[in-house]
C-alpha cells in the first residue's frame, strides 16, 4: 500500500511570512534613509551649515523651495527607479542569487544617481 505524500506546509504565499522577509524590508528602508541622510549631510556641509548633522536630519523630510511640479517629478523619478529595481528582481528570479542581487543592486544604484542628479540640477540656487 502506498502512503500519500503530505507536507506540513499546505499552501505557500508570496507575502511577508517569515522574519527574514521582514528583515529584508526593514534593511531596504534603513538603506534608503541612510542614502538620503548622506546626500542631505553632504549638501549641508557644502553650504557651510553650523551644525550639518542636525540640519541634515531636519532637512530629510522637508520639502525644498522648488515648485510643486519639480517635487512631483522628483518623486516620480524615485518611484520609477524603485519599480525598475523591483522589475529587475522579478525578471531575474530564476537566476542564481548572486547574479540577482548584483543586477537589482546595479539598477537601484543607477536609479538613485538619476534621482540625485535631477534633484541637484533643479535645486534652487542662491545668488552669492
PDB file of C-alpha atoms in Angstrom:
ATOM      1  CA  UNK A   1       0.000   0.000   0.000  1.00  0.00           C
ATOM      2  CA  UNK A   2       1.386   3.417  -0.970  1.00  0.00           C
ATOM      3  CA  UNK A   3       1.463   6.174   1.538  1.00  0.00           C
ATOM      4  CA  UNK A   4       0.138   9.526   0.487  1.00  0.00           C
ATOM      5  CA  UNK A   5       2.737  12.256   0.423  1.00  0.00           C
ATOM      6  CA  UNK A   6       1.971  15.215   2.582  1.00  0.00           C
ATOM      7  CA  UNK A   7       3.701  18.333   3.671  1.00  0.00           C
ATOM      8  CA  UNK A   8       3.236  20.403   6.808  1.00  0.00           C
ATOM      9  CA  UNK A   9       3.098  23.469   4.573  1.00  0.00           C
ATOM     10  CA  UNK A  10      -0.041  23.030   2.544  1.00  0.00           C
ATOM     11  CA  UNK A  11      -0.038  26.397   0.847  1.00  0.00           C
ATOM     12  CA  UNK A  12       2.720  28.887   0.344  1.00  0.00           C
ATOM     13  CA  UNK A  13       2.046  32.540  -0.095  1.00  0.00           C
ATOM     14  CA  UNK A  14       4.224  35.233  -1.530  1.00  0.00           C
ATOM     15  CA  UNK A  15       3.592  37.603   1.345  1.00  0.00           C
ATOM     16  CA  UNK A  16       5.983  38.648   4.069  1.00  0.00           C
ATOM     17  CA  UNK A  17       5.650  35.487   6.132  1.00  0.00           C
ATOM     18  CA  UNK A  18       8.958  34.961   7.854  1.00  0.00           C
ATOM     19  CA  UNK A  19      11.217  37.137   9.964  1.00  0.00           C
ATOM     20  CA  UNK A  20      13.845  37.102   7.220  1.00  0.00           C
ATOM     21  CA  UNK A  21      11.400  38.733   4.797  1.00  0.00           C
ATOM     22  CA  UNK A  22      10.631  41.480   7.309  1.00  0.00           C
ATOM     23  CA  UNK A  23      14.346  41.961   7.969  1.00  0.00           C
ATOM     24  CA  UNK A  24      14.994  42.480   4.252  1.00  0.00           C
ATOM     25  CA  UNK A  25      12.178  45.028   4.058  1.00  0.00           C
ATOM     26  CA  UNK A  26      13.496  46.859   7.125  1.00  0.00           C
ATOM     27  CA  UNK A  27      17.004  46.784   5.642  1.00  0.00           C
ATOM     28  CA  UNK A  28      15.793  48.359   2.406  1.00  0.00           C
ATOM     29  CA  UNK A  29      14.035  51.147   4.297  1.00  0.00           C
ATOM     30  CA  UNK A  30      17.088  51.790   6.505  1.00  0.00           C
ATOM     31  CA  UNK A  31      19.361  51.828   3.451  1.00  0.00           C
ATOM     32  CA  UNK A  32      17.062  54.295   1.698  1.00  0.00           C
ATOM     33  CA  UNK A  33      17.066  56.575   4.758  1.00  0.00           C
ATOM     34  CA  UNK A  34      20.857  56.311   5.126  1.00  0.00           C
ATOM     35  CA  UNK A  35      21.428  57.281   1.489  1.00  0.00           C
ATOM     36  CA  UNK A  36      19.016  60.213   1.811  1.00  0.00           C
ATOM     37  CA  UNK A  37      20.684  61.360   5.035  1.00  0.00           C
ATOM     38  CA  UNK A  38      24.137  61.075   3.466  1.00  0.00           C
ATOM     39  CA  UNK A  39      23.128  63.188   0.471  1.00  0.00           C
ATOM     40  CA  UNK A  40      21.474  65.748   2.741  1.00  0.00           C
ATOM     41  CA  UNK A  41      24.515  65.882   5.067  1.00  0.00           C
ATOM     42  CA  UNK A  42      26.818  66.443   2.113  1.00  0.00           C
ATOM     43  CA  UNK A  43      24.645  69.315   0.875  1.00  0.00           C
ATOM     44  CA  UNK A  44      24.535  70.938   4.332  1.00  0.00           C
ATOM     45  CA  UNK A  45      28.314  70.693   4.722  1.00  0.00           C
ATOM     46  CA  UNK A  46      28.891  72.220   1.306  1.00  0.00           C
ATOM     47  CA  UNK A  47      26.643  75.134   2.217  1.00  0.00           C
ATOM     48  CA  UNK A  48      28.523  75.693   5.474  1.00  0.00           C
ATOM     49  CA  UNK A  49      25.787  74.907   7.980  1.00  0.00           C
ATOM     50  CA  UNK A  50      26.797  75.437  11.610  1.00  0.00           C
ATOM     51  CA  UNK A  51      25.528  72.001  12.669  1.00  0.00           C
ATOM     52  CA  UNK A  52      25.310  69.974   9.451  1.00  0.00           C
ATOM     53  CA  UNK A  53      24.307  66.664  11.080  1.00  0.00           C
ATOM     54  CA  UNK A  54      21.321  68.207  12.854  1.00  0.00           C
ATOM     55  CA  UNK A  55      20.337  70.250   9.808  1.00  0.00           C
ATOM     56  CA  UNK A  56      20.528  67.137   7.615  1.00  0.00           C
ATOM     57  CA  UNK A  57      18.287  65.173   9.987  1.00  0.00           C
ATOM     58  CA  UNK A  58      15.775  68.018   9.993  1.00  0.00           C
ATOM     59  CA  UNK A  59      16.005  68.507   6.236  1.00  0.00           C
ATOM     60  CA  UNK A  60      15.363  64.861   5.412  1.00  0.00           C
ATOM     61  CA  UNK A  61      11.581  65.254   5.421  1.00  0.00           C
ATOM     62  CA  UNK A  62      11.261  68.914   4.462  1.00  0.00           C
ATOM     63  CA  UNK A  63      10.220  69.979   1.037  1.00  0.00           C
ATOM     64  CA  UNK A  64      12.702  72.240  -0.664  1.00  0.00           C
ATOM     65  CA  UNK A  65      11.892  75.630  -2.104  1.00  0.00           C
ATOM     66  CA  UNK A  66      11.231  74.198  -5.549  1.00  0.00           C
ATOM     67  CA  UNK A  67       7.887  74.217  -7.289  1.00  0.00           C
ATOM     68  CA  UNK A  68       5.276  71.513  -6.687  1.00  0.00           C
ATOM     69  CA  UNK A  69       5.829  70.286 -10.245  1.00  0.00           C
ATOM     70  CA  UNK A  70       9.505  69.692  -9.579  1.00  0.00           C
ATOM     71  CA  UNK A  71       8.705  67.907  -6.300  1.00  0.00           C
ATOM     72  CA  UNK A  72       6.229  65.679  -8.140  1.00  0.00           C
ATOM     73  CA  UNK A  73       8.731  64.951 -10.920  1.00  0.00           C
ATOM     74  CA  UNK A  74      11.383  64.096  -8.311  1.00  0.00           C
ATOM     75  CA  UNK A  75       9.029  61.652  -6.582  1.00  0.00           C
ATOM     76  CA  UNK A  76       8.083  60.051  -9.907  1.00  0.00           C
ATOM     77  CA  UNK A  77      11.753  59.572 -10.816  1.00  0.00           C
ATOM     78  CA  UNK A  78      12.296  57.988  -7.401  1.00  0.00           C
ATOM     79  CA  UNK A  79       9.286  55.688  -7.888  1.00  0.00           C
ATOM     80  CA  UNK A  80      10.380  54.749 -11.417  1.00  0.00           C
ATOM     81  CA  UNK A  81      13.768  53.708 -10.047  1.00  0.00           C
ATOM     82  CA  UNK A  82      12.090  51.603  -7.371  1.00  0.00           C
ATOM     83  CA  UNK A  83       9.800  49.967  -9.944  1.00  0.00           C
ATOM     84  CA  UNK A  84      12.783  49.281 -12.212  1.00  0.00           C
ATOM     85  CA  UNK A  85      14.676  47.637  -9.333  1.00  0.00           C
ATOM     86  CA  UNK A  86      11.612  45.578  -8.410  1.00  0.00           C
ATOM     87  CA  UNK A  87      11.076  44.537 -12.024  1.00  0.00           C
ATOM     88  CA  UNK A  88      14.720  43.509 -12.259  1.00  0.00           C
ATOM     89  CA  UNK A  89      14.263  41.326  -9.200  1.00  0.00           C
ATOM     90  CA  UNK A  90      11.114  39.820 -10.661  1.00  0.00           C
ATOM     91  CA  UNK A  91      12.571  39.069 -14.075  1.00  0.00           C
ATOM     92  CA  UNK A  92      15.779  37.590 -12.660  1.00  0.00           C
ATOM     93  CA  UNK A  93      14.003  35.305 -10.201  1.00  0.00           C
ATOM     94  CA  UNK A  94      15.309  32.197 -11.971  1.00  0.00           C
ATOM     95  CA  UNK A  95      18.930  33.373 -11.923  1.00  0.00           C
ATOM     96  CA  UNK A  96      21.458  32.476  -9.223  1.00  0.00           C
ATOM     97  CA  UNK A  97      21.062  34.627  -6.111  1.00  0.00           C
ATOM     98  CA  UNK A  98      24.425  36.369  -6.550  1.00  0.00           C
ATOM     99  CA  UNK A  99      23.583  37.484 -10.067  1.00  0.00           C
ATOM    100  CA  UNK A 100      20.107  38.526  -8.995  1.00  0.00           C
ATOM    101  CA  UNK A 101      21.416  40.660  -6.102  1.00  0.00           C
ATOM    102  CA  UNK A 102      24.052  42.258  -8.321  1.00  0.00           C
ATOM    103  CA  UNK A 103      21.504  43.100 -11.021  1.00  0.00           C
ATOM    104  CA  UNK A 104      18.984  44.582  -8.585  1.00  0.00           C
ATOM    105  CA  UNK A 105      21.727  46.497  -6.785  1.00  0.00           C
ATOM    106  CA  UNK A 106      23.080  47.934 -10.023  1.00  0.00           C
ATOM    107  CA  UNK A 107      19.640  49.061 -11.195  1.00  0.00           C
ATOM    108  CA  UNK A 108      18.888  50.561  -7.765  1.00  0.00           C
ATOM    109  CA  UNK A 109      22.186  52.483  -7.695  1.00  0.00           C
ATOM    110  CA  UNK A 110      21.578  53.844 -11.196  1.00  0.00           C
ATOM    111  CA  UNK A 111      18.077  54.902 -10.159  1.00  0.00           C
ATOM    112  CA  UNK A 112      19.420  56.658  -7.054  1.00  0.00           C
ATOM    113  CA  UNK A 113      22.027  58.540  -9.085  1.00  0.00           C
ATOM    114  CA  UNK A 114      19.443  59.624 -11.677  1.00  0.00           C
ATOM    115  CA  UNK A 115      17.157  60.847  -8.901  1.00  0.00           C
ATOM    116  CA  UNK A 116      20.002  62.692  -7.110  1.00  0.00           C
ATOM    117  CA  UNK A 117      21.173  64.255 -10.392  1.00  0.00           C
ATOM    118  CA  UNK A 118      17.665  65.517 -11.157  1.00  0.00           C
ATOM    119  CA  UNK A 119      17.324  66.989  -7.665  1.00  0.00           C
ATOM    120  CA  UNK A 120      20.761  68.606  -7.950  1.00  0.00           C
ATOM    121  CA  UNK A 121      20.015  70.140 -11.353  1.00  0.00           C
ATOM    122  CA  UNK A 122      16.611  71.501 -10.345  1.00  0.00           C
ATOM    123  CA  UNK A 123      17.630  72.737  -6.882  1.00  0.00           C
ATOM    124  CA  UNK A 124      17.084  76.482  -6.478  1.00  0.00           C
ATOM    125  CA  UNK A 125      20.383  78.351  -6.336  1.00  0.00           C
ATOM    126  CA  UNK A 126      21.005  81.319  -4.098  1.00  0.00           C
ATOM    127  CA  UNK A 127      22.867  84.268  -5.532  1.00  0.00           C
ATOM    128  CA  UNK A 128      26.018  84.990  -3.522  1.00  0.00           C
TER     129      UNK A 128
END
